[in-house]
Short mmCIF file of C-alpha atoms in Angstrom, two decimals:
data_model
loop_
_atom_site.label_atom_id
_atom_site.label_comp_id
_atom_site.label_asym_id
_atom_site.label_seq_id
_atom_site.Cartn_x
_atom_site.Cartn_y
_atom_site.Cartn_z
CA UNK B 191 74.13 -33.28 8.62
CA UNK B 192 77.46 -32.88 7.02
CA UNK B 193 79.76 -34.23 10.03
CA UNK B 194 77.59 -37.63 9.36
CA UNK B 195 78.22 -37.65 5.82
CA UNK B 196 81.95 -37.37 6.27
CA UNK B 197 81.58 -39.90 8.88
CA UNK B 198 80.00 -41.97 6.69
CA UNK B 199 82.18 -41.56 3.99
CA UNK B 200 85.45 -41.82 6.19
CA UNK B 201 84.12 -45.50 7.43
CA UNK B 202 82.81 -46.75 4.54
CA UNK B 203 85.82 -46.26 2.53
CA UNK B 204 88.20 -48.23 5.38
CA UNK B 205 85.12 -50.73 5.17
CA UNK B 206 84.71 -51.11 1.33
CA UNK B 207 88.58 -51.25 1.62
CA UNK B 208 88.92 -53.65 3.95
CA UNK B 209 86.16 -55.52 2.52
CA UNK B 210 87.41 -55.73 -1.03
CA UNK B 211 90.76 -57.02 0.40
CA UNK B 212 88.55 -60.09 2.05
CA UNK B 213 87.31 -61.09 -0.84
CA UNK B 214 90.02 -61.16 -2.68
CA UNK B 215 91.59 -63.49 -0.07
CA UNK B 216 88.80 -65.74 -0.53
CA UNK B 217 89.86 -66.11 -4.42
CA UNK B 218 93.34 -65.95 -4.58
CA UNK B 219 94.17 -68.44 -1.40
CA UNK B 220 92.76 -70.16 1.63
CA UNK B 221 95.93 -70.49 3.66
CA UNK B 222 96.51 -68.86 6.60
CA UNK B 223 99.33 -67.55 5.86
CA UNK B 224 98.62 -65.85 3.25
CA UNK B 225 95.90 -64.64 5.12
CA UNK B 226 98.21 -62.47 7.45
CA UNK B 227 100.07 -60.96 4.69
CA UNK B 228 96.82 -59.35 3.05
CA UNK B 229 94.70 -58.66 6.51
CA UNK B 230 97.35 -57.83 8.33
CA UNK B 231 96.16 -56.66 12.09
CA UNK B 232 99.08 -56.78 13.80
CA UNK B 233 99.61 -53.39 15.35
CA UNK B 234 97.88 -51.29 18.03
CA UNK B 235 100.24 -48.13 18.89
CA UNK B 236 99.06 -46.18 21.79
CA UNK B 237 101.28 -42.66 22.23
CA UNK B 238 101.46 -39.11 23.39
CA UNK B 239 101.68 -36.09 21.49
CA UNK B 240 105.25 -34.14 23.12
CA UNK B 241 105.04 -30.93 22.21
CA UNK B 242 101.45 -29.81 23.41
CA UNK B 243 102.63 -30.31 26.93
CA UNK B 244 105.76 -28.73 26.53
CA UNK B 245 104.40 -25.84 25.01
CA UNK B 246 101.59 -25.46 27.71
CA UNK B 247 104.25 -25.71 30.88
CA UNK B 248 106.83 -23.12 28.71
CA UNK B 249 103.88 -20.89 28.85
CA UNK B 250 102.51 -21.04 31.84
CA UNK B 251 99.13 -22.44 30.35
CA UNK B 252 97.64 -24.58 32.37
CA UNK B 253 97.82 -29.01 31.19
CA UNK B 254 97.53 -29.37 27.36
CA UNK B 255 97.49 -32.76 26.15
CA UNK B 256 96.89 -35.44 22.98
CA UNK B 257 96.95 -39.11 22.65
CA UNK B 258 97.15 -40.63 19.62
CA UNK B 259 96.20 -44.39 18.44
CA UNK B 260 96.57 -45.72 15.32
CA UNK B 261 95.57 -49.47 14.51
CA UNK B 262 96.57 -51.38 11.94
CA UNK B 263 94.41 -52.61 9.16
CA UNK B 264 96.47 -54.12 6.34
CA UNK B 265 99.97 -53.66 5.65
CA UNK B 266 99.56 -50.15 4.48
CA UNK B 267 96.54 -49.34 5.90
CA UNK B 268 96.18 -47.42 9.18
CA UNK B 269 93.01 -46.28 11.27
CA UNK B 270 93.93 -43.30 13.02
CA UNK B 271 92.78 -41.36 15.92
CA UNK B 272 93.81 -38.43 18.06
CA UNK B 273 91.94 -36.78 21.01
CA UNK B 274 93.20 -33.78 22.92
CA UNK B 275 92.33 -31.57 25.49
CA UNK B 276 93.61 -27.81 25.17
CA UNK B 277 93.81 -24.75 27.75
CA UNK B 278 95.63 -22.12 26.32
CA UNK B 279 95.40 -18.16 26.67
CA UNK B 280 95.88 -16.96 22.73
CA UNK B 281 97.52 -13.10 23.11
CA UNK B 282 96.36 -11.90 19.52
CA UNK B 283 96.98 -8.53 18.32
CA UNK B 284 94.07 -6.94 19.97
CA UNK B 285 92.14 -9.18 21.83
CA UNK B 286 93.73 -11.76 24.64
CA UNK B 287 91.78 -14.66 25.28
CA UNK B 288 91.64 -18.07 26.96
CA UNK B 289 90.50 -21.22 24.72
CA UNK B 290 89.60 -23.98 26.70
CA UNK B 291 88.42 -27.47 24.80
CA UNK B 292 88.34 -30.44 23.02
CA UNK B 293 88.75 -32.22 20.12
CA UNK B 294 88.38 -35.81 18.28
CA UNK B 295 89.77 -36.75 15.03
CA UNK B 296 89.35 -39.98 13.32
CA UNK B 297 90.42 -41.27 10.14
CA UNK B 298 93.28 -43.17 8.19
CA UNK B 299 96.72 -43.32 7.46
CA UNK B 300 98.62 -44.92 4.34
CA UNK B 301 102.11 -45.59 4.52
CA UNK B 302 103.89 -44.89 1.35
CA UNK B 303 107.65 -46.30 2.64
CA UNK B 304 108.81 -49.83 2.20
CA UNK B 305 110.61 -51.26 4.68
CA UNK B 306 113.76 -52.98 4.86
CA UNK B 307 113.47 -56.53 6.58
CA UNK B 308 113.28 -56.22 10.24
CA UNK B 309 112.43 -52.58 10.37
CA UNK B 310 109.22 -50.58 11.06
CA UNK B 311 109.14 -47.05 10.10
CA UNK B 312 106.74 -45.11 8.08
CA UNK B 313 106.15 -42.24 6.22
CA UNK B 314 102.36 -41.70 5.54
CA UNK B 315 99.33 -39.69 4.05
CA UNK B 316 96.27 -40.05 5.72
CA UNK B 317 93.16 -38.03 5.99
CA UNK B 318 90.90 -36.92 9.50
CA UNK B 319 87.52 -35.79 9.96
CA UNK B 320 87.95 -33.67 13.07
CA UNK B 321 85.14 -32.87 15.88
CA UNK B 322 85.89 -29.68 18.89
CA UNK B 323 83.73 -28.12 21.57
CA UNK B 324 85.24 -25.44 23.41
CA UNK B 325 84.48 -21.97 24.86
CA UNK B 326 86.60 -18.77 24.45
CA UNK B 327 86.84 -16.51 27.28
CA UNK B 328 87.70 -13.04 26.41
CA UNK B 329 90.55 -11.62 28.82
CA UNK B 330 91.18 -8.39 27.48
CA UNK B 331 91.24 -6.28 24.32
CA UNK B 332 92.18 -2.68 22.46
CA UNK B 333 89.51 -0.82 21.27
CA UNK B 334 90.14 0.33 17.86
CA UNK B 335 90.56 4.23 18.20
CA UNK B 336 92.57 7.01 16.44
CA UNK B 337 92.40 9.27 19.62
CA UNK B 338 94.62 7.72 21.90
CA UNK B 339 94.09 10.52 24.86
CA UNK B 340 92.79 8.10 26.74
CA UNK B 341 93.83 4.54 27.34
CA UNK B 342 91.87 1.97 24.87
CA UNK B 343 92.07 -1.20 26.44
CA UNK B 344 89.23 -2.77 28.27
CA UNK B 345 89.89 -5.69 30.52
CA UNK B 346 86.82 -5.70 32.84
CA UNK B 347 82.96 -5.70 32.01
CA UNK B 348 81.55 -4.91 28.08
CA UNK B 349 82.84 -7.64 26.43
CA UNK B 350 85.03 -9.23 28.49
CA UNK B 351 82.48 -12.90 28.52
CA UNK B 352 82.92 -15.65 28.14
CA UNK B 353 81.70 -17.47 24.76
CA UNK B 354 80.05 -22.13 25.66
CA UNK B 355 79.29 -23.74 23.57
CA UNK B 356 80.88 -23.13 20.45
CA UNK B 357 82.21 -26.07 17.83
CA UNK B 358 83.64 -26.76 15.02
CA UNK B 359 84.36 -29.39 12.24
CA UNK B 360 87.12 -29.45 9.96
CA UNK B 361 88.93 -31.88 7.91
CA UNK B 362 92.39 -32.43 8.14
CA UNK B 363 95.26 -33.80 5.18
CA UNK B 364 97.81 -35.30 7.19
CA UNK B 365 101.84 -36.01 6.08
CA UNK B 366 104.09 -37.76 8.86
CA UNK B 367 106.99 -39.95 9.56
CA UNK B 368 106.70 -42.89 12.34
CA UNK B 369 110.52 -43.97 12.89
CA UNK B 370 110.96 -47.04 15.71
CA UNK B 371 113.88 -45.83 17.84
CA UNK B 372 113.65 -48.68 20.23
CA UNK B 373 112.02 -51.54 20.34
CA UNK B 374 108.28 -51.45 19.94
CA UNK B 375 108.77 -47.34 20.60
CA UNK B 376 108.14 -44.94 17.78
CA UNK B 377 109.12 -41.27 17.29
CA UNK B 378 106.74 -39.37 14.96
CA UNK B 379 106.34 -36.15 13.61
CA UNK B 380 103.24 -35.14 11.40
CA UNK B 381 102.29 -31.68 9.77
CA UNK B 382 98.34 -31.12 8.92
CA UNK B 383 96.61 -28.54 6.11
CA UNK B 384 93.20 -28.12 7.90
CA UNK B 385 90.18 -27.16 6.20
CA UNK B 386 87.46 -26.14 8.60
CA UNK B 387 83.74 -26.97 7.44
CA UNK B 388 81.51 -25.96 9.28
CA UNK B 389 81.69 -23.77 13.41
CA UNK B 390 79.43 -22.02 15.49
CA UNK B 391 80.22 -18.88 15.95
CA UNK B 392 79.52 -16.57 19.28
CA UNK B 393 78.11 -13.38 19.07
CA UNK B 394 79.48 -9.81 18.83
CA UNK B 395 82.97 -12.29 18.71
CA UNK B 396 84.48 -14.91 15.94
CA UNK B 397 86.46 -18.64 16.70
CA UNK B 398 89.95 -17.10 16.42
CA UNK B 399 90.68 -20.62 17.92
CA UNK B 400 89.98 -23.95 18.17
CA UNK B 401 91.34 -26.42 19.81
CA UNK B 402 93.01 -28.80 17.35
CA UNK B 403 92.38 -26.93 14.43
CA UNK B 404 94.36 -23.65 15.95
CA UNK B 405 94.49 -20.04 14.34
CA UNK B 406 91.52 -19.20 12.15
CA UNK B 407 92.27 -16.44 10.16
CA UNK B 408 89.98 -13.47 8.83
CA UNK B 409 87.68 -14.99 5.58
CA UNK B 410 89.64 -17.77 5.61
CA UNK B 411 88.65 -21.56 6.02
CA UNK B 412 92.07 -22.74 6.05
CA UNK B 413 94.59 -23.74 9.49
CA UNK B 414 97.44 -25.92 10.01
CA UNK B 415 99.05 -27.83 12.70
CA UNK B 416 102.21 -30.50 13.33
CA UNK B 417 102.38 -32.98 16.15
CA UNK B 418 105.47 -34.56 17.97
CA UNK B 419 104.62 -38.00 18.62
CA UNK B 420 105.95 -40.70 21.16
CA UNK B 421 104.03 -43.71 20.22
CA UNK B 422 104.02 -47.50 21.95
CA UNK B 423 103.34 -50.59 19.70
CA UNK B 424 101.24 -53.34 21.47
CA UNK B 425 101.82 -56.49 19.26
CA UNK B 426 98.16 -58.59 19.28
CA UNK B 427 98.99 -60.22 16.33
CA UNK B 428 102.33 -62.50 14.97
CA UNK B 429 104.83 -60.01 14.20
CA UNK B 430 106.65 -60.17 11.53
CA UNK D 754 122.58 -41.59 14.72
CA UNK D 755 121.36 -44.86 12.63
CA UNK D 756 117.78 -43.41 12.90
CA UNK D 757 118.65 -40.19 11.53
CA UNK D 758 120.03 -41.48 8.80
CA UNK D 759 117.39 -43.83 8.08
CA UNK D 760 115.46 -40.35 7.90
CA UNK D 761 117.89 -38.87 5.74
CA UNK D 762 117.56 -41.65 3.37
CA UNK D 763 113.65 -41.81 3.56
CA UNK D 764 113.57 -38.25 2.58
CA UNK D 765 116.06 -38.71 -0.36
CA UNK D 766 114.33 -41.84 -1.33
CA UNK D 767 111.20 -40.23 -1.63
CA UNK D 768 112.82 -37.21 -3.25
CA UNK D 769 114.40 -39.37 -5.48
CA UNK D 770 110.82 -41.61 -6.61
CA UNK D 771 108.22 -37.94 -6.32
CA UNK D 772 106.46 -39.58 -4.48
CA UNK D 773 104.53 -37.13 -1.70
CA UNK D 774 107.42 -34.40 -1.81
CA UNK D 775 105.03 -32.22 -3.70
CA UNK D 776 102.50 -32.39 -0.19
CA UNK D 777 105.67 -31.43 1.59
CA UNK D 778 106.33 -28.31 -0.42
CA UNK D 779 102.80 -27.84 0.20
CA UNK D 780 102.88 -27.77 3.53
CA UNK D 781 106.36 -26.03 3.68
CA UNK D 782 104.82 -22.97 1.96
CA UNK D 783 101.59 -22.98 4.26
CA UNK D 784 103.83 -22.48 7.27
CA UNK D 785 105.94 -20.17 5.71
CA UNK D 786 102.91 -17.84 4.37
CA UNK D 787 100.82 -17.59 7.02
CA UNK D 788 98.40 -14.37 6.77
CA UNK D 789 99.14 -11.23 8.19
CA UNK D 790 95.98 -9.86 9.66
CA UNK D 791 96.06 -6.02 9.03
CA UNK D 792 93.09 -3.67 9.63
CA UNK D 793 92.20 -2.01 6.35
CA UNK D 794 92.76 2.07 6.87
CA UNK D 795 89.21 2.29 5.84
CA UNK D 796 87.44 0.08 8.46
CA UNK D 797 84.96 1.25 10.74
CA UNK D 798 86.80 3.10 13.57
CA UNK D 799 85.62 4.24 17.11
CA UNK D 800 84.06 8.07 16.66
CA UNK D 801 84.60 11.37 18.94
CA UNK D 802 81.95 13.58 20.27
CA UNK D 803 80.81 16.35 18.37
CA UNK D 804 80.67 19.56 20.63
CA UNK D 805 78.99 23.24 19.06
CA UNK D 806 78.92 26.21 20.97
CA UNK D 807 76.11 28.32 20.34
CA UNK D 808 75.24 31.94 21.59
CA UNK D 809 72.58 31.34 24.61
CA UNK D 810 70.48 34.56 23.84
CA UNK D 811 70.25 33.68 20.18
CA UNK D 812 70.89 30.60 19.65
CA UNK D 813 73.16 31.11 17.05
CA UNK D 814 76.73 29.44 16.80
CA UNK D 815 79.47 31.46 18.59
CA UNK D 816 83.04 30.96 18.16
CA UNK D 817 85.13 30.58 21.37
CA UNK D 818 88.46 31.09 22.62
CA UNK D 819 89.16 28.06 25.23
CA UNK D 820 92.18 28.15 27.19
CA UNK D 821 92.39 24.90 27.46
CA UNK D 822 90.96 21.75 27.77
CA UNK D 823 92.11 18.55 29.50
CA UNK D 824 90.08 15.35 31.07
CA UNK D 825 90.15 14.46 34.83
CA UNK D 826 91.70 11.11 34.48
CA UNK D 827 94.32 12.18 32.17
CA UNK D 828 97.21 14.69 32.90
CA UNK D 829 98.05 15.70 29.48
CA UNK D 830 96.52 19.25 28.53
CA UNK D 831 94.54 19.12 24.30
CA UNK D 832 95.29 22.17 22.78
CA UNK D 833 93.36 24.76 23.26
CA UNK D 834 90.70 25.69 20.18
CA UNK D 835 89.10 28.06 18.57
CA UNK D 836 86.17 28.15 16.55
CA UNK D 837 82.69 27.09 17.17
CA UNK D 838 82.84 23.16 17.03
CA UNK D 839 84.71 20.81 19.14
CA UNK D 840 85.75 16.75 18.44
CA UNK D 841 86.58 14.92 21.83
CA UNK D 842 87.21 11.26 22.40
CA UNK D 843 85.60 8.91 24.96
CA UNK D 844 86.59 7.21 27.27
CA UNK D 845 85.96 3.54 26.03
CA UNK D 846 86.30 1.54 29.29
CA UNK D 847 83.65 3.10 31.03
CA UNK D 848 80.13 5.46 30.82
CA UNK D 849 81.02 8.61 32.28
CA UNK D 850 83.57 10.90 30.71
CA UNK D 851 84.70 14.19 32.11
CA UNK D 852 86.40 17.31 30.61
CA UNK D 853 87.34 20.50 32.54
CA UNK D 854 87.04 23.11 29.70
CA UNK D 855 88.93 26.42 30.94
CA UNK D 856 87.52 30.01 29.24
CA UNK D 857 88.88 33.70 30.69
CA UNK D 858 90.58 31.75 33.39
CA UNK D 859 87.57 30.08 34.63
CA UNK D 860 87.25 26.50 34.72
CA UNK D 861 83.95 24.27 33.80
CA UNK D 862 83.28 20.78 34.43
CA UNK D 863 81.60 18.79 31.73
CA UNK D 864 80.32 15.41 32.79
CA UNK D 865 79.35 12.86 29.92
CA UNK D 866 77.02 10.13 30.33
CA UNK D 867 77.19 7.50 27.65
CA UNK D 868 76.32 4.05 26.85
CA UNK D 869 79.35 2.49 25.79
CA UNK D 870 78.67 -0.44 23.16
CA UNK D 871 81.96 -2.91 22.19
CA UNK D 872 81.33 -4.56 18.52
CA UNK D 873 83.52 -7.00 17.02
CA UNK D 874 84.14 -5.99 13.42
CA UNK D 875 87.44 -9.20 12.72
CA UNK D 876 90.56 -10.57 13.80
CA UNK D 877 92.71 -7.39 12.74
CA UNK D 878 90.99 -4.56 13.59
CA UNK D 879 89.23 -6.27 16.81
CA UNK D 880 86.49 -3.98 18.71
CA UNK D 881 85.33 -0.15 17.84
CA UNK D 882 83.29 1.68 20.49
CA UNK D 883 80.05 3.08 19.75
CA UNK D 884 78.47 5.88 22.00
CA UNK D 885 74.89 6.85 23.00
CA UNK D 886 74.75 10.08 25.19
CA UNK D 887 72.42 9.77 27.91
CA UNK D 888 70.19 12.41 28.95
CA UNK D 889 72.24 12.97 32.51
CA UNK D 890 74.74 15.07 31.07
CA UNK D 891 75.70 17.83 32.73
CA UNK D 892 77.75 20.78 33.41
CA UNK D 893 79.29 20.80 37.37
CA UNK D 894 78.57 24.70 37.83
CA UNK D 895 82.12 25.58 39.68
CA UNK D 896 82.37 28.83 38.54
CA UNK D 897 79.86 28.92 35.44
CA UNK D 898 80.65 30.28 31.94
CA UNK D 899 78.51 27.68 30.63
CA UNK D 900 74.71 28.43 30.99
CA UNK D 901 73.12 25.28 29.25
CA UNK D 902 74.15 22.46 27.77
CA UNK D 903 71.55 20.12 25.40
CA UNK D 904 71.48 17.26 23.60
CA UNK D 905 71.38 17.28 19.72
CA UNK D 906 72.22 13.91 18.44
CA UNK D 907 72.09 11.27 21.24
CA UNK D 908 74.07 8.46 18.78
CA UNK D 909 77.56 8.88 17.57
CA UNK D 910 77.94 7.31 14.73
CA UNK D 911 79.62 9.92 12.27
CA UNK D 912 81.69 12.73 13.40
CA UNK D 913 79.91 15.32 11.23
CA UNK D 914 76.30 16.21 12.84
CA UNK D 915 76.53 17.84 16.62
CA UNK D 916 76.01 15.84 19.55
CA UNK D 917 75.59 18.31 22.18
CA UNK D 918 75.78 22.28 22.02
CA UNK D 919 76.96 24.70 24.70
CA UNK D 920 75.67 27.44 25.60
CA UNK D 921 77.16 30.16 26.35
#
């Protein structure tokens, strides 16, 4: 109920947006223009997230990935998406375990920079609702015991499962630069403040991760994350 | 080198007009102060078996001189006791635990059965073991100073009532 209200809300504020924008092209001219400069779709970027993969081969994990998309709306306007796919083995303090999932977030981006003629960087707030499925697999953990006679860690049978099924929804505040190195080819980096809403828990275990949101802590609804972007602009309208 | 300093002079530009530098503090402090997850001393912890040895004619407790005692998986000798009660861990990786509990030079074996139960209590302090004794347990008669041994308490969930007693 509360992922479709934030869906809801996401789409109808790019929509009123984009709508109020139309109209006021209507008053204010009827050339065409004029037209470009307000509704400006002129930008489809298609690109790959850098340092999931590099961080997954480093490690040993098996293929980590994300690909981003953002399309342009208006000049400052940007609707933004990012899927990934995550399998990563998480060694926490006292429990190892392997998180395998993934994750869909869709929203906007504003860009706050203006541009010198002829270039086409950005530095941008935006805002993500944010969708995972994934299942933790406990590997192996240390019971908590003050007698240490014998050895406490357990890495076969008990509670060594693993956890389907699980999700989560969070939404994401998003701050990033978009800098065109080449032609048409854009570096990006972007931090996140996550705030989860709402997950389903396993049993007799918690979400210590999930994919795309990464570390929950203990009574705590709040993650972060970054992203290293290499983007590709495909130009399907006149470009400036 | 002309796209770094485009960067440079992004930053100072927005530095210089406020603009979102406040979100990047933000953010700069969230990664810096990220949570330490540390088990509070007074969480629930995993408990030890509660051992009393009583008198078998009377039925009374009996303190008692043990030599030592040690485990069969482990080489490492616990100190010997004396009184009349007796804390020993379990072994939380499996159901069967078993001590070899040495008195005038003679050696018993005490086999365990339990029901070994992982729960998750949070990120810091991760599992605790709880124990139910099953009604198996036993004493391997090698040499026998033990006569009986029976079942008080079959759930350990506090280390003050007694589990089993001894008899002897």
């Amino acid at each position: 109920m509360k992922k479709r209200q934030i869906f809801l809300f996401i789409f109808s504020s790019i929509f009123s947006l984009s709508f109020s924008y139309s109209q006021s092209e209507n008053v204010l001219s009827d050339s065409l223009i004029d037209k470009n400069k307000i509704f400006n779709i002129s930008k489809l970027r298609f690109g790959l997230d850098l340092s999931n993969p590099i961080n997954s081969s480093s490690k040993n994990d098996k293929f980590s990935y994300e690909i981003v998309a953002d399309l342009q709306l208006t000049d400052n306007f940007y609707l933004a998406t990012e899927f990934g796919s995550i399998d990563k083995v998480i060694e926490d303090e006292n429990i190892d375990f392997n998180s395998v999932g993934d994750y869909i977030k869709i929203g906007f981006d504003y860009n706050m920079f203006n541009n010198w003629v002829g270039m086409d960087n950005s530095i941008y707030i935006g805002l993500r609702y944010a969708f995972s499925d994934f299942s933790n697999k406990v590997l192996g953990y240390t019971v908590r015991n003050s007698d240490s006679y014998f050895s406490n860690f357990v890495n076969t049978n008990f509670e060594n499962v693993n956890h389907n099924n699980l999700n989560g929804s969070w939404i994401e505040i998003v701050t990033g630069i978009k800098v065109e190195t080449f032609n048409n080819i854009y570096l990006g980096i972007s931090l996140r403040l996550n705030k989860l809403l709402s997950t389903k828990s396993p049993e007799n275990f918690d979400n210590l991760f999930i994919p795309g949101f990464n570390k929950v802590t203990d009574d705590n609804t709040w993650g972060s994350g970054f992203n290293y972007t290499l983007t590709y602009s495909i130009p399907i309208g006149k470009k400036r | 080198m002309v796209y770094i300093n485009i960067l440079i002079l992004t930053i100072l530009n927005l530095m210089i007009k406020r603009y979102n530098v406040i979100l990047f503090l933000v953010f700069l402090i969230f990664a810096a102060c990220e949570k330490d997850d540390i088990c509070i001393e007074g969480s629930d912890n995993t408990k030890r078996i509660s051992i009393e040895f009583i008198d078998y004619i009377n039925r009374q407790p009996k303190s008692i001189d043990l030599d030592s005692i040690r485990s069969v998986e482990v080489d490492s000798i616990l100190e010997g006791i004396s009184g009349t009660n007796l804390k020993l861990p379990l072994m939380v990786n499996t159901n069967k635990t078993k001590y070899l509990l040495e008195y005038n030079k003679t050696i018993d074996t005490l086999v365990i059965f339990h029901q070994t139960i992982h729960k998750y209590l949070n990120r810091s302090c991760g599992y605790i073991a709880n124990f139910i004794i099953k009604s198996d347990t036993e004493i391997s008669k090698n040499s026998g100073w033990i006569k009986e041994v029976s079942i008080e308490n079959d759930s350990i969930f506090n280390e003050e009532k007694t589990n089993i007693f001894i008899h002897f």
